[in-house]
């Protein structure tokens, strides 16, 4: 296929077709096992708390030693 330089058609990219996954974040993660890398960092630790609050089984790994 030749490159024409024109912009791709939005409909072909799937825009405006609705969500791929329906429901809320809570519905999606409740009862799921989740691995969080960087679980001792600022973002990772907050993500672990948020996922645990919605009922996910959270496992975290980190290079940072405890302490």
Short mmCIF file of C-alpha atoms in Angstrom, two decimals, residues 33-64:
data_model
loop_
_atom_site.label_atom_id
_atom_site.label_comp_id
_atom_site.label_asym_id
_atom_site.label_seq_id
_atom_site.Cartn_x
_atom_site.Cartn_y
_atom_site.Cartn_z
CA UNK A 33 -5.42 -10.91 40.96
CA UNK A 34 -3.25 -7.90 40.09
CA UNK A 35 0.55 -7.58 39.96
CA UNK A 36 1.86 -4.06 40.55
CA UNK A 37 5.49 -3.41 39.71
CA UNK A 38 7.12 -0.66 41.74
CA UNK A 39 4.74 -1.26 44.64
CA UNK A 40 6.98 0.54 47.16
CA UNK A 41 7.15 3.76 45.15
CA UNK A 42 4.81 6.73 45.41
CA UNK A 43 2.50 5.82 42.53
CA UNK A 44 2.71 2.08 43.00
CA UNK A 45 1.84 2.21 46.69
CA UNK A 46 -1.20 4.39 46.04
CA UNK A 47 -2.27 2.10 43.21
CA UNK A 48 -2.00 -0.92 45.54
CA UNK A 49 -4.21 0.77 48.13
CA UNK A 50 -6.80 1.79 45.52
CA UNK A 51 -6.95 -1.68 43.96
CA UNK A 52 -7.25 -3.36 47.36
CA UNK A 53 -10.07 -0.97 48.26
CA UNK A 54 -12.14 -2.17 45.29
CA UNK A 55 -11.58 -5.83 46.16
CA UNK A 56 -8.61 -6.86 44.04
CA UNK A 57 -6.03 -9.36 45.27
CA UNK A 58 -2.90 -7.21 45.00
CA UNK A 59 0.67 -8.51 44.71
CA UNK A 60 3.49 -5.96 44.50
CA UNK A 61 7.14 -6.23 43.53
CA UNK A 62 9.84 -3.61 43.84
CA UNK A 63 13.61 -3.23 43.56
CA UNK A 64 13.64 -0.99 46.65
#
